[in-house]
Amino acid sequence: MSKKDLLVIEMNNKEDMECFNFREKLKLAQKPYDYFKEIKNLNFDQLASSDRIFLQDFGIYNNELNDEEFMLRLRFPAGRISNNSLILISNLAQKYNLQIILTARAGIQLHGLDSNNILEVFNQINSQNISSYQSFGDNVRNITSDIFDGIGIYNIIEVFPYIEQMQTYILNNPDYLGLLPRRLSIGISGSYANINSFFASDIYFALAKKDTVFGFNVYLGGKNTQIAQDVNIFLYKEEVFEFFKAFIQMFNKYGLRLDRQRNRLYNLIEEIGIEKLKEYLITIYNKKWQTKGEIFLEKKFFNEFEKLKNEKYSFCYRSLFARIQASELLEIANWATKDNLEVRLGTDQQIYIFNLEEPKASIIHYNGNRTMLACAGSDFCPYAYWNIKDEIQSLPLEKIERNNILVGFSGCLKGCAKHEHSDIGLVGLKSDVHGKREKTARIYLGGLYTFGEANARKIFNAIPLHSLKEILEIIIDEYEQSRYPTFESFSKNILNNFNIDFLSSWFLAKFKTKEKVYLKKNISEDELFNKYFKKHLLNSIQKNNDFNAITQLLYKDLWFSKESKEDKKLNKTYILKA
């Protein structure tokens, strides 16, 4: 839509007048499905705001903050990708010098495109059994599942046929393409052990058993910062697709559209409640569902090589914190073609190769950390404050790997790395809370994500980058000394029994004093803190401990620095407007 056309969009009715959501105004003016025919004639050097929004519905991303660069996001249902697709992507990346990023929804992002080649690459990709449609915007995003679906020893129901039905239903459907109130993320797994949790999904179909029959319990309303809720619904596998269709229709009809900051499925549930939502849904589904069954979930750690149902093996090819080179994709594709192997993309930002005759990889591969989720970072995302993919390597990676600790590292509060669904969650920010503007990280601890029990809690608001590694080492050392088998069990039995302010003070005091002391159950917070730190922190400890105040004093003592004369002058500088 041209800038001239955009100017004539008017508010003509009560609904328009009440709506200050610009995207909804655009949807009223023109359906994205109809807009598509304009793409071939666009001047990609002169895009209007409306163009940028509509293009997202077809997987093309461009931001006014960096309007010379484009990105294309590709969707692969359940991470299934063909060898031919790998070769095509590799060739395009080499031809146009593109950067390849693996996403936490088992997709691929191609960065580094420009106005001269974006349309050519878009057309080549979408003409070769790959789709970029509806990978951004107000759409059903790439539908995810367990990487071992249909082939792993923990898999009971293969769900890929249902995912194909779902994708066929929504993809390029003129009634839904770009027209939902907000994005929907769908997770479905027929396995009782998964590489990643799916409780961050708007809709999660979780393996369950009712009487003697396996099917799925339904969870709704998850997102990167919320856990999906149990809605007391059990579906037989044959019912999943019809339920999905009814749900999309319901959300499209009743979803919130007024305020873009409050129009996710979570917000609808918050506003009307689960029971009212189910009333809306049943009028469309028009079929009685069963009450929930017994959920089947176990926490498992997966090895580099895993034995499969067919007595063959899988291999996890580790990316460099979601970055992958074109040459690597080509090598994987050639290997898979030669040995008749299958390739899939994982929601853990790794690549999996299946049907090896023996647990041995014939290609050289990076053997770094496998339990880190990382967002694209400031190199590729205008919202990120940190170049996550580089700075993540300054963390205690060896300790994280050895202890199988799930770390989600997001570059902003949008939470693309699911930092609240992790053992340790990190958000890279820039702040001046310590007297100077610098890179700082928020730290979240205690997520109970495997069974969807609790989000991680924010323990630290701003830890300077130069101290982050040591703080994390102190936290991990606390876990190692606890003797619990997993960080998640340590969180449930130890960390989550203590107040947030106390934990902040506790870890900062350990950082300051270098004391090797550890949390203990059945001892009060006051007693613990006074026992180990009163002798060191006499000026900070009051008769009745105020751990929030103690935390602030420790922050100031450890990191606060006065403004230099140059900083002071700069901060008082302003620009006169004409």
Coordinates of C-alpha atoms in Angstrom, one line a residue:
M1 CA 0.0 0.0 0.0
S2 CA 1.5 3.3 -1.0
K3 CA 1.9 6.3 1.3
K4 CA -0.8 8.1 -0.8
D5 CA -3.2 5.2 -0.3
L6 CA -2.5 5.1 3.4
L7 CA -3.5 8.7 3.8
V8 CA -7.1 8.0 2.6
I9 CA -7.7 5.3 5.2
E10 CA -10.4 7.0 7.4
M11 CA -12.3 6.1 10.5
N12 CA -15.8 5.6 9.3
N13 CA -17.6 3.8 12.1
K14 CA -17.8 3.4 15.9
E15 CA -15.4 0.4 15.8
D16 CA -12.8 2.4 13.9
M17 CA -13.1 5.4 16.3
E18 CA -12.6 3.2 19.3
C19 CA -9.6 1.4 17.8
F20 CA -6.2 2.9 18.1
N21 CA -4.5 -0.2 17.0
F22 CA -2.9 0.8 13.6
R23 CA -2.7 -2.8 12.4
E24 CA -6.4 -3.3 12.9
K25 CA -7.1 -0.1 10.9
L26 CA -5.1 -1.5 8.0
K27 CA -7.0 -4.8 8.1
L28 CA -10.2 -2.9 7.7
A29 CA -8.8 -1.1 4.7
Q30 CA -7.4 -4.0 2.9
K31 CA -6.9 -7.7 3.4
P32 CA -3.3 -8.9 3.4
Y33 CA -4.4 -11.6 1.0
D34 CA -5.5 -8.9 -1.5
Y35 CA -2.4 -6.8 -0.8
F36 CA -0.1 -9.7 -2.0
K37 CA -0.6 -8.9 -5.7
E38 CA 1.0 -5.5 -5.1
I39 CA 4.3 -7.0 -3.9
K40 CA 5.8 -7.6 -7.3
N41 CA 5.4 -3.8 -8.1
L42 CA 6.8 -2.5 -4.8
N43 CA 9.7 -0.1 -4.7
F44 CA 11.5 -1.7 -1.7
D45 CA 13.6 1.5 -1.3
Q46 CA 10.4 3.6 -0.6
L47 CA 8.2 1.5 1.7
A48 CA 5.4 3.0 3.7
S49 CA 4.7 1.9 7.3
S50 CA 1.7 0.0 6.0
D51 CA 3.9 -1.9 3.5
R52 CA 6.2 -3.0 6.2
I53 CA 3.3 -4.4 8.2
F54 CA 1.7 -6.2 5.3
L55 CA 5.0 -7.7 4.2
Q56 CA 5.4 -9.4 7.5
D57 CA 2.4 -11.6 6.7
F58 CA 4.6 -13.1 3.9
G59 CA 7.7 -13.5 6.0
I60 CA 9.5 -10.3 4.9
Y61 CA 10.8 -8.1 7.7
N62 CA 12.1 -4.5 7.4
N63 CA 12.3 -1.9 10.1
E64 CA 12.4 1.9 9.8
L65 CA 15.4 1.9 12.2
N66 CA 17.4 0.0 9.6
D67 CA 15.4 0.4 6.4
E68 CA 18.2 -0.7 4.1
E69 CA 18.3 -4.3 5.4
F70 CA 15.7 -7.0 5.0
M71 CA 15.1 -10.4 6.6
L72 CA 13.1 -13.4 5.4
R73 CA 11.8 -15.9 7.9
L74 CA 11.0 -19.4 6.7
R75 CA 8.6 -21.9 8.3
F76 CA 9.2 -25.6 8.5
P77 CA 6.3 -27.4 10.2
A78 CA 7.6 -29.5 13.1
G79 CA 11.1 -28.6 11.9
R80 CA 10.9 -31.0 8.9
I81 CA 13.2 -29.8 6.2
S82 CA 14.3 -31.6 3.0
N83 CA 17.8 -32.0 1.7
N84 CA 16.8 -30.0 -1.4
S85 CA 15.7 -27.1 0.8
L86 CA 19.0 -27.2 2.7
I87 CA 20.9 -27.0 -0.6
L88 CA 18.7 -24.1 -1.9
I89 CA 19.1 -22.1 1.3
S90 CA 22.8 -22.7 1.4
N91 CA 23.2 -21.6 -2.3
L92 CA 21.2 -18.5 -1.7
A93 CA 23.1 -17.6 1.4
Q94 CA 26.4 -18.0 -0.4
K95 CA 25.2 -16.1 -3.5
Y96 CA 23.9 -13.0 -1.5
N97 CA 26.3 -13.3 1.5
L98 CA 23.4 -13.9 3.9
Q99 CA 23.6 -14.8 7.6
I100 CA 21.5 -17.9 8.7
I101 CA 19.9 -17.9 12.1
L102 CA 18.0 -21.0 13.5
T103 CA 14.9 -19.9 15.5
A104 CA 13.3 -21.3 18.7
R105 CA 10.3 -22.2 16.6
A106 CA 12.3 -24.6 14.4
G107 CA 12.5 -22.1 11.5
I108 CA 15.2 -20.3 9.7
Q109 CA 15.9 -16.6 9.3
L110 CA 17.9 -15.2 6.4
H111 CA 19.5 -11.9 7.3
G112 CA 21.4 -9.4 5.1
L113 CA 19.0 -9.1 2.3
D114 CA 18.5 -5.7 0.6
S115 CA 16.0 -3.9 -1.6
N116 CA 17.7 -5.3 -4.7
N117 CA 17.4 -9.0 -3.9
I118 CA 14.6 -9.5 -1.4
L119 CA 11.9 -10.1 -4.0
E120 CA 14.1 -12.5 -6.0
V121 CA 15.0 -14.6 -2.9
F122 CA 11.4 -14.5 -1.7
N123 CA 10.2 -15.9 -5.1
Q124 CA 12.8 -18.6 -5.2
I125 CA 12.1 -19.8 -1.7
N126 CA 8.4 -19.9 -2.1
S127 CA 8.5 -21.7 -5.4
Q128 CA 10.4 -24.6 -4.0
N129 CA 8.1 -26.2 -1.4
I130 CA 9.3 -23.8 1.3
S131 CA 7.0 -21.2 2.7
S132 CA 7.7 -17.9 4.3
Y133 CA 4.0 -17.0 4.6
Q134 CA 2.6 -16.1 8.0
S135 CA 5.9 -16.4 9.8
F136 CA 5.5 -12.9 11.2
G137 CA 2.5 -10.7 12.0
D138 CA -0.9 -11.6 13.3
N139 CA -0.9 -15.2 12.2
V140 CA -0.5 -18.8 13.3
R141 CA 3.2 -19.1 13.5
N142 CA 5.3 -22.1 12.6
I143 CA 3.8 -25.1 14.4
T144 CA 6.3 -27.0 16.6
S145 CA 6.6 -30.5 18.0
D146 CA 9.1 -32.8 19.6
I147 CA 12.2 -33.3 17.4
F148 CA 11.9 -37.1 17.8
D149 CA 8.2 -37.1 16.7
G150 CA 7.4 -40.5 15.1
I151 CA 10.8 -41.9 15.5
G152 CA 12.1 -41.5 19.1
I153 CA 11.8 -44.1 21.8
Y154 CA 9.7 -41.8 24.0
N155 CA 7.2 -41.1 21.2
I156 CA 3.7 -42.5 21.5
I157 CA 1.7 -40.6 18.9
E158 CA 3.2 -39.2 15.7
V159 CA 1.7 -35.8 15.4
F160 CA 3.2 -34.6 12.1
P161 CA 0.1 -35.6 10.0
Y162 CA -2.1 -33.3 12.3
I163 CA 0.5 -30.5 11.9
E164 CA 0.3 -30.8 8.1
Q165 CA -3.5 -30.6 8.4
M166 CA -3.3 -27.4 10.5
Q167 CA -0.7 -25.8 8.3
T168 CA -2.7 -26.5 5.1
Y169 CA -5.8 -25.0 6.8
I170 CA -4.3 -21.7 7.8
L171 CA -1.6 -21.1 5.2
N172 CA -2.6 -18.6 2.6
N173 CA -6.2 -18.8 3.8
P174 CA -7.7 -15.4 2.9
D175 CA -9.9 -15.5 6.1
Y176 CA -6.9 -15.7 8.4
L177 CA -3.8 -14.5 6.6
G178 CA -2.7 -11.6 8.7
L179 CA -6.2 -11.1 10.1
L180 CA -6.0 -12.7 13.6
P181 CA -6.1 -10.3 16.6
R182 CA -2.6 -11.3 17.3
R183 CA -0.1 -14.1 16.7
L184 CA -0.7 -17.7 17.9
S185 CA 2.0 -20.1 18.7
I186 CA 1.0 -23.8 18.6
G187 CA 2.9 -26.7 20.1
I188 CA 1.8 -30.4 20.0
S189 CA 3.8 -33.4 21.1
G190 CA 3.0 -37.1 21.2
S191 CA 6.1 -37.8 23.2
Y192 CA 6.4 -38.0 27.0
A193 CA 10.0 -36.6 27.0
N194 CA 10.8 -33.5 24.9
I195 CA 13.9 -31.5 24.1
N196 CA 12.1 -28.3 25.1
S197 CA 9.0 -27.5 27.0
F198 CA 5.9 -26.3 25.1
F199 CA 4.2 -24.5 27.9
A200 CA 5.2 -21.1 26.4
S201 CA 2.7 -21.8 23.5
D202 CA -0.7 -20.1 23.1
I203 CA -2.1 -23.6 22.5
Y204 CA -0.3 -26.7 23.7
F205 CA -1.6 -30.2 23.0
A206 CA 0.2 -32.4 25.5
L207 CA 0.4 -36.2 25.5
A208 CA -2.1 -37.6 27.9
K209 CA -4.1 -40.8 28.6
K210 CA -7.8 -41.1 29.3
D211 CA -8.8 -44.5 30.6
T212 CA -6.7 -46.7 28.3
V213 CA -6.5 -44.4 25.2
F214 CA -3.7 -41.9 24.5
G215 CA -4.6 -38.4 23.3
F216 CA -3.9 -34.9 24.3
N217 CA -4.7 -32.5 27.2
V218 CA -5.2 -28.9 26.1
Y219 CA -3.3 -26.0 27.7
L220 CA -4.0 -22.4 26.6
G221 CA -2.6 -18.9 27.1
G222 CA 1.1 -19.4 27.2
K223 CA 3.6 -17.0 25.8
N224 CA 7.3 -16.1 26.4
T225 CA 6.5 -14.7 29.8
Q226 CA 3.5 -16.8 30.8
I227 CA 2.8 -20.5 31.3
A228 CA -0.1 -22.0 29.4
Q229 CA -3.0 -23.0 31.7
D230 CA -4.7 -26.4 32.1
V231 CA -8.3 -25.9 30.7
N232 CA -9.5 -29.4 31.6
I233 CA -10.0 -30.7 28.1
F234 CA -8.9 -34.0 26.7
L235 CA -9.0 -34.7 23.0
Y236 CA -8.6 -38.0 21.1
K237 CA -6.1 -37.7 18.4
E238 CA -8.8 -37.8 15.7
E239 CA -10.4 -34.7 17.3
V240 CA -7.3 -32.4 17.3
F241 CA -7.7 -30.9 13.8
E242 CA -11.4 -30.1 14.2
F243 CA -10.7 -28.5 17.6
F244 CA -7.9 -26.5 16.1
K245 CA -10.1 -25.2 13.3
A246 CA -12.8 -24.2 15.9
F247 CA -10.3 -22.5 18.1
I248 CA -8.9 -20.4 15.2
Q249 CA -12.4 -19.3 14.3
M250 CA -13.2 -18.5 17.9
F251 CA -10.0 -16.4 18.5
N252 CA -10.6 -14.6 15.2
K253 CA -14.1 -13.7 16.3
Y254 CA -13.7 -13.0 20.0
G255 CA -10.1 -12.0 20.4
L256 CA -9.2 -8.6 21.7
R257 CA -8.3 -6.0 19.0
L258 CA -8.3 -2.6 20.7
D259 CA -4.9 -2.4 22.4
R260 CA -2.0 -4.1 20.8
Q261 CA -0.3 -4.4 24.1
R262 CA -3.1 -6.5 25.4
N263 CA -4.5 -8.7 22.6
R264 CA -2.7 -12.0 23.0
L265 CA -4.8 -15.1 23.9
Y266 CA -3.4 -14.7 27.5
N267 CA -5.1 -11.3 27.7
L268 CA -8.4 -12.6 26.4
I269 CA -8.4 -15.4 29.1
E270 CA -7.4 -12.8 31.7
E271 CA -10.3 -10.6 30.7
I272 CA -13.1 -13.1 30.3
G273 CA -11.9 -16.2 32.1
I274 CA -11.3 -19.8 31.0
E275 CA -14.9 -20.9 31.3
K276 CA -16.3 -18.0 29.2
L277 CA -13.7 -18.8 26.6
K278 CA -14.8 -22.4 26.5
E279 CA -18.4 -21.3 26.1
Y280 CA -17.4 -19.4 23.0
L281 CA -15.4 -22.3 21.7
I282 CA -18.1 -24.9 22.2
T283 CA -20.6 -22.9 20.1
I284 CA -18.2 -23.3 17.2
Y285 CA -16.7 -26.7 17.9
N286 CA -20.3 -28.0 18.4
K287 CA -19.1 -31.2 20.0
K288 CA -18.7 -32.3 23.6
W289 CA -15.1 -32.9 24.7
Q290 CA -13.8 -35.0 27.5
T291 CA -12.4 -33.7 30.8
K292 CA -8.7 -33.9 31.0
G293 CA -6.8 -37.2 31.2
E294 CA -3.5 -38.1 32.9
I295 CA -0.7 -36.1 31.4
F296 CA 2.4 -38.1 30.3
L297 CA 5.6 -36.0 30.8
E298 CA 9.0 -36.9 32.1
K299 CA 12.2 -34.8 32.3
K300 CA 15.0 -36.3 30.2
F301 CA 18.4 -35.2 29.1
F302 CA 19.3 -36.1 25.6
N303 CA 22.8 -37.1 24.4
E304 CA 24.6 -36.2 21.2
F305 CA 23.6 -39.5 19.8
E306 CA 20.3 -41.1 20.7
K307 CA 19.0 -44.6 19.8
L308 CA 15.7 -44.6 17.8
K309 CA 12.7 -46.9 17.6
N310 CA 14.1 -48.4 14.4
E311 CA 17.4 -49.4 16.2
K312 CA 19.2 -46.6 14.2
Y313 CA 20.6 -43.4 15.7
S314 CA 20.1 -39.7 15.7
F315 CA 22.8 -37.1 15.9
C316 CA 22.6 -33.5 17.2
Y317 CA 24.6 -31.1 15.1
R318 CA 25.2 -28.1 17.3
S319 CA 24.9 -24.6 16.0
L320 CA 27.0 -21.7 17.2
F321 CA 24.3 -20.3 19.5
A322 CA 21.8 -20.5 16.6
R323 CA 24.2 -19.3 14.0
I324 CA 24.9 -21.6 11.1
Q325 CA 27.1 -21.2 8.0
A326 CA 25.9 -21.9 4.5
S327 CA 28.8 -24.3 4.0
E328 CA 27.6 -26.3 7.1
L329 CA 24.1 -26.6 5.6
L330 CA 25.5 -27.8 2.4
E331 CA 27.8 -30.4 4.1
I332 CA 24.8 -31.7 6.1
A333 CA 22.6 -31.9 3.0
N334 CA 25.3 -33.8 1.0
W335 CA 25.9 -36.2 3.9
A336 CA 22.1 -36.8 4.3
T337 CA 21.6 -37.4 0.6
K338 CA 24.6 -39.8 0.4
D339 CA 23.5 -41.9 3.4
N340 CA 19.8 -41.5 3.0
L341 CA 19.4 -39.6 6.3
E342 CA 16.6 -37.3 7.5
V343 CA 17.2 -33.8 8.7
R344 CA 15.1 -31.8 11.1
L345 CA 15.4 -28.4 12.8
G346 CA 15.0 -28.3 16.6
T347 CA 13.3 -25.8 18.9
D348 CA 16.6 -25.8 20.8
Q349 CA 18.2 -24.1 17.7
Q350 CA 20.1 -27.2 16.8
I351 CA 20.0 -29.5 13.7
Y352 CA 19.2 -33.2 14.1
I353 CA 20.2 -35.9 11.6
F354 CA 18.3 -39.2 11.8
N355 CA 18.7 -42.8 10.7
L356 CA 22.5 -43.2 11.2
E357 CA 23.6 -46.9 11.2
E358 CA 25.9 -46.3 14.1
P359 CA 26.5 -43.5 16.6
K360 CA 29.1 -41.7 14.6
A361 CA 29.2 -38.5 12.6
S362 CA 31.2 -38.3 9.4
I363 CA 31.4 -34.5 9.4
I364 CA 33.4 -32.1 11.6
H365 CA 31.1 -30.2 13.9
Y366 CA 31.1 -27.6 16.6
N367 CA 30.8 -29.2 20.0
G368 CA 29.8 -26.3 22.1
N369 CA 26.9 -25.7 24.4
R370 CA 23.6 -27.4 23.7
T371 CA 21.5 -26.0 26.5
M372 CA 21.5 -22.4 25.6
L373 CA 18.6 -20.6 23.8
A374 CA 19.7 -17.2 22.4
C375 CA 17.7 -14.5 20.6
A376 CA 19.0 -13.0 17.4
G377 CA 20.7 -10.1 19.2
S378 CA 21.5 -6.5 18.2
D379 CA 23.3 -7.5 15.0
F380 CA 19.9 -8.7 13.5
C381 CA 17.2 -7.2 15.7
P382 CA 16.5 -3.5 16.3
Y383 CA 14.9 -4.2 19.7
A384 CA 17.9 -6.1 21.2
Y385 CA 20.5 -4.2 23.4
W386 CA 23.2 -6.9 23.3
N387 CA 24.9 -8.7 20.5
I388 CA 23.8 -11.9 22.3
K389 CA 25.4 -14.4 20.0
D390 CA 28.9 -13.0 20.8
E391 CA 28.4 -12.0 24.4
I392 CA 26.8 -15.3 25.4
Q393 CA 30.3 -16.8 25.0
S394 CA 31.5 -14.8 28.0
L395 CA 29.3 -16.9 30.3
P396 CA 30.5 -20.0 32.3
L397 CA 29.6 -22.3 29.4
E398 CA 31.5 -25.3 30.6
K399 CA 29.6 -25.3 33.9
I400 CA 26.3 -24.8 32.1
E401 CA 27.0 -27.7 29.8
R402 CA 28.3 -30.0 32.5
N403 CA 25.2 -29.5 34.6
N404 CA 22.7 -29.5 31.8
I405 CA 21.4 -26.1 32.8
L406 CA 18.8 -24.6 30.5
V407 CA 19.7 -20.9 29.9
G408 CA 17.5 -18.6 27.9
F409 CA 19.3 -15.3 26.9
S410 CA 17.0 -12.7 25.4
G411 CA 18.2 -9.3 24.1
C412 CA 15.1 -7.5 25.3
L413 CA 12.0 -8.0 27.4
K414 CA 10.0 -9.5 24.5
G415 CA 11.7 -12.8 25.6
C416 CA 12.4 -14.5 22.3
A417 CA 14.8 -16.9 24.1
K418 CA 12.1 -17.8 26.7
H419 CA 14.1 -16.6 29.6
E420 CA 11.2 -17.1 32.0
H421 CA 10.9 -20.8 30.9
S422 CA 14.5 -21.6 31.8
D423 CA 16.6 -22.7 34.7
I424 CA 18.5 -19.5 34.4
G425 CA 17.0 -16.6 32.3
L426 CA 19.0 -13.6 31.2
V427 CA 17.9 -10.4 29.6
G428 CA 20.6 -8.1 28.2
L429 CA 19.8 -4.5 28.7
K430 CA 21.6 -1.1 28.9
S431 CA 21.0 0.9 32.1
D432 CA 22.5 3.7 34.2
V433 CA 21.4 2.3 37.6
H434 CA 25.1 2.1 38.7
G435 CA 25.9 5.7 37.9
K436 CA 27.0 5.2 34.3
R437 CA 25.4 3.8 31.2
E438 CA 26.6 0.3 30.6
K439 CA 25.5 -3.2 29.5
T440 CA 23.6 -5.0 32.4
A441 CA 21.7 -8.2 32.6
R442 CA 18.5 -9.1 34.4
I443 CA 18.7 -12.6 35.9
Y444 CA 15.7 -14.9 36.4
L445 CA 15.9 -18.1 38.4
G446 CA 13.7 -21.0 39.4
G447 CA 11.6 -21.8 36.3
L448 CA 9.6 -25.0 36.6
Y449 CA 9.0 -25.4 32.9
T450 CA 9.0 -29.2 32.3
F451 CA 5.5 -29.7 33.8
G452 CA 4.4 -26.1 33.4
E453 CA 4.4 -25.3 37.1
A454 CA 6.0 -21.8 37.4
N455 CA 7.8 -19.1 35.6
A456 CA 11.3 -18.2 36.6
R457 CA 11.4 -15.2 39.0
K458 CA 13.4 -12.0 38.5
I459 CA 16.2 -12.1 41.1
F460 CA 18.5 -9.4 39.8
N461 CA 17.5 -6.2 37.9
A462 CA 20.9 -5.1 36.6
I463 CA 24.1 -7.1 36.9
P464 CA 27.0 -5.4 34.9
L465 CA 28.3 -7.5 32.0
H466 CA 31.8 -7.6 33.5
S467 CA 30.5 -9.3 36.7
L468 CA 27.9 -11.5 35.1
K469 CA 30.1 -14.6 34.7
E470 CA 31.2 -14.6 38.4
I471 CA 27.6 -14.1 39.6
L472 CA 26.4 -17.1 37.5
E473 CA 29.3 -19.2 38.7
I474 CA 28.2 -18.5 42.3
I475 CA 24.6 -19.5 41.5
I476 CA 25.7 -22.7 39.7
D477 CA 28.1 -23.6 42.6
E478 CA 25.1 -23.3 44.9
Y479 CA 23.2 -25.8 42.8
E480 CA 26.2 -28.2 42.6
Q481 CA 26.6 -28.2 46.4
S482 CA 22.9 -28.9 46.8
R483 CA 23.3 -32.4 45.3
Y484 CA 19.9 -32.2 43.6
P485 CA 19.9 -34.2 40.3
T486 CA 18.7 -31.2 38.1
F487 CA 18.7 -27.5 38.4
E488 CA 14.9 -27.6 38.1
S489 CA 14.6 -29.9 41.2
F490 CA 17.0 -27.6 43.0
S491 CA 14.8 -24.6 42.2
K492 CA 11.7 -26.4 43.4
N493 CA 13.1 -27.7 46.6
I494 CA 15.5 -24.9 47.5
L495 CA 15.5 -21.6 45.5
N496 CA 11.7 -21.2 45.3
N497 CA 11.3 -21.5 49.0
F498 CA 13.1 -18.2 49.6
N499 CA 12.0 -14.6 49.0
I500 CA 13.3 -12.8 45.9
D501 CA 14.8 -10.0 47.9
F502 CA 16.6 -12.4 50.2
L503 CA 18.1 -14.3 47.2
S504 CA 19.3 -11.1 45.7
S505 CA 21.0 -10.2 49.0
W506 CA 22.4 -13.7 49.5
F507 CA 24.1 -14.0 46.1
L508 CA 25.4 -10.4 46.2
A509 CA 26.8 -11.0 49.7
K510 CA 28.6 -14.1 48.5
F511 CA 29.9 -12.2 45.5
K512 CA 31.3 -9.4 47.8
T513 CA 32.7 -11.6 50.6
K514 CA 33.7 -14.7 48.6
E515 CA 32.3 -16.8 51.4
K516 CA 31.7 -20.5 50.4
V517 CA 28.4 -20.8 52.3
Y518 CA 25.1 -22.4 51.0
L519 CA 21.4 -22.2 51.4
K520 CA 19.8 -24.6 53.8
K521 CA 16.2 -25.7 54.2
N522 CA 14.3 -25.2 57.5
I523 CA 16.4 -22.2 58.5
S524 CA 14.9 -18.7 58.4
E525 CA 16.2 -16.1 56.0
D526 CA 17.2 -13.8 58.8
E527 CA 19.1 -16.5 60.6
L528 CA 20.9 -17.6 57.5
F529 CA 22.0 -14.2 56.5
N530 CA 23.1 -13.0 59.9
K531 CA 25.0 -16.2 60.6
Y532 CA 27.2 -15.9 57.5
F533 CA 27.3 -12.2 56.6
K534 CA 26.7 -10.0 59.7
K535 CA 30.4 -9.9 60.4
H536 CA 31.1 -8.6 56.9
L537 CA 28.2 -6.3 56.4
L538 CA 27.6 -4.5 59.7
N539 CA 26.7 -1.3 58.0
S540 CA 24.1 -3.0 55.8
I541 CA 22.3 -5.2 58.3
Q542 CA 19.6 -3.7 60.5
K543 CA 18.1 -5.3 63.6
N544 CA 15.2 -6.5 61.4
N545 CA 16.6 -7.4 58.0
D546 CA 15.2 -5.4 55.1
F547 CA 16.6 -7.5 52.2
N548 CA 15.5 -5.1 49.6
A549 CA 17.4 -2.3 51.3
I550 CA 20.4 -4.6 51.8
T551 CA 20.4 -5.5 48.1
Q552 CA 20.4 -1.8 47.1
L553 CA 23.3 -1.1 49.5
L554 CA 25.3 -4.0 48.0
Y555 CA 24.6 -2.8 44.5
K556 CA 25.8 0.6 45.3
D557 CA 28.9 -0.7 47.2
L558 CA 29.8 -3.1 44.5
W559 CA 29.2 -1.2 41.3
F560 CA 28.1 2.4 41.7
S561 CA 30.5 5.0 40.2
K562 CA 30.1 8.7 40.3
E563 CA 29.7 10.6 37.0
S564 CA 32.9 11.8 35.5
K565 CA 33.2 15.5 34.5
E566 CA 32.8 14.5 30.9
D567 CA 29.7 12.3 31.6
K568 CA 28.2 15.1 33.6
K569 CA 28.7 17.6 30.9
L570 CA 27.3 15.2 28.2
N571 CA 24.2 14.4 30.3
K572 CA 23.4 18.1 30.6
T573 CA 23.9 18.8 26.9
Y574 CA 20.7 19.4 24.9
I575 CA 19.9 20.3 21.3
L576 CA 18.0 23.5 20.6
K577 CA 15.0 22.8 18.3
A578 CA 14.4 25.2 15.4

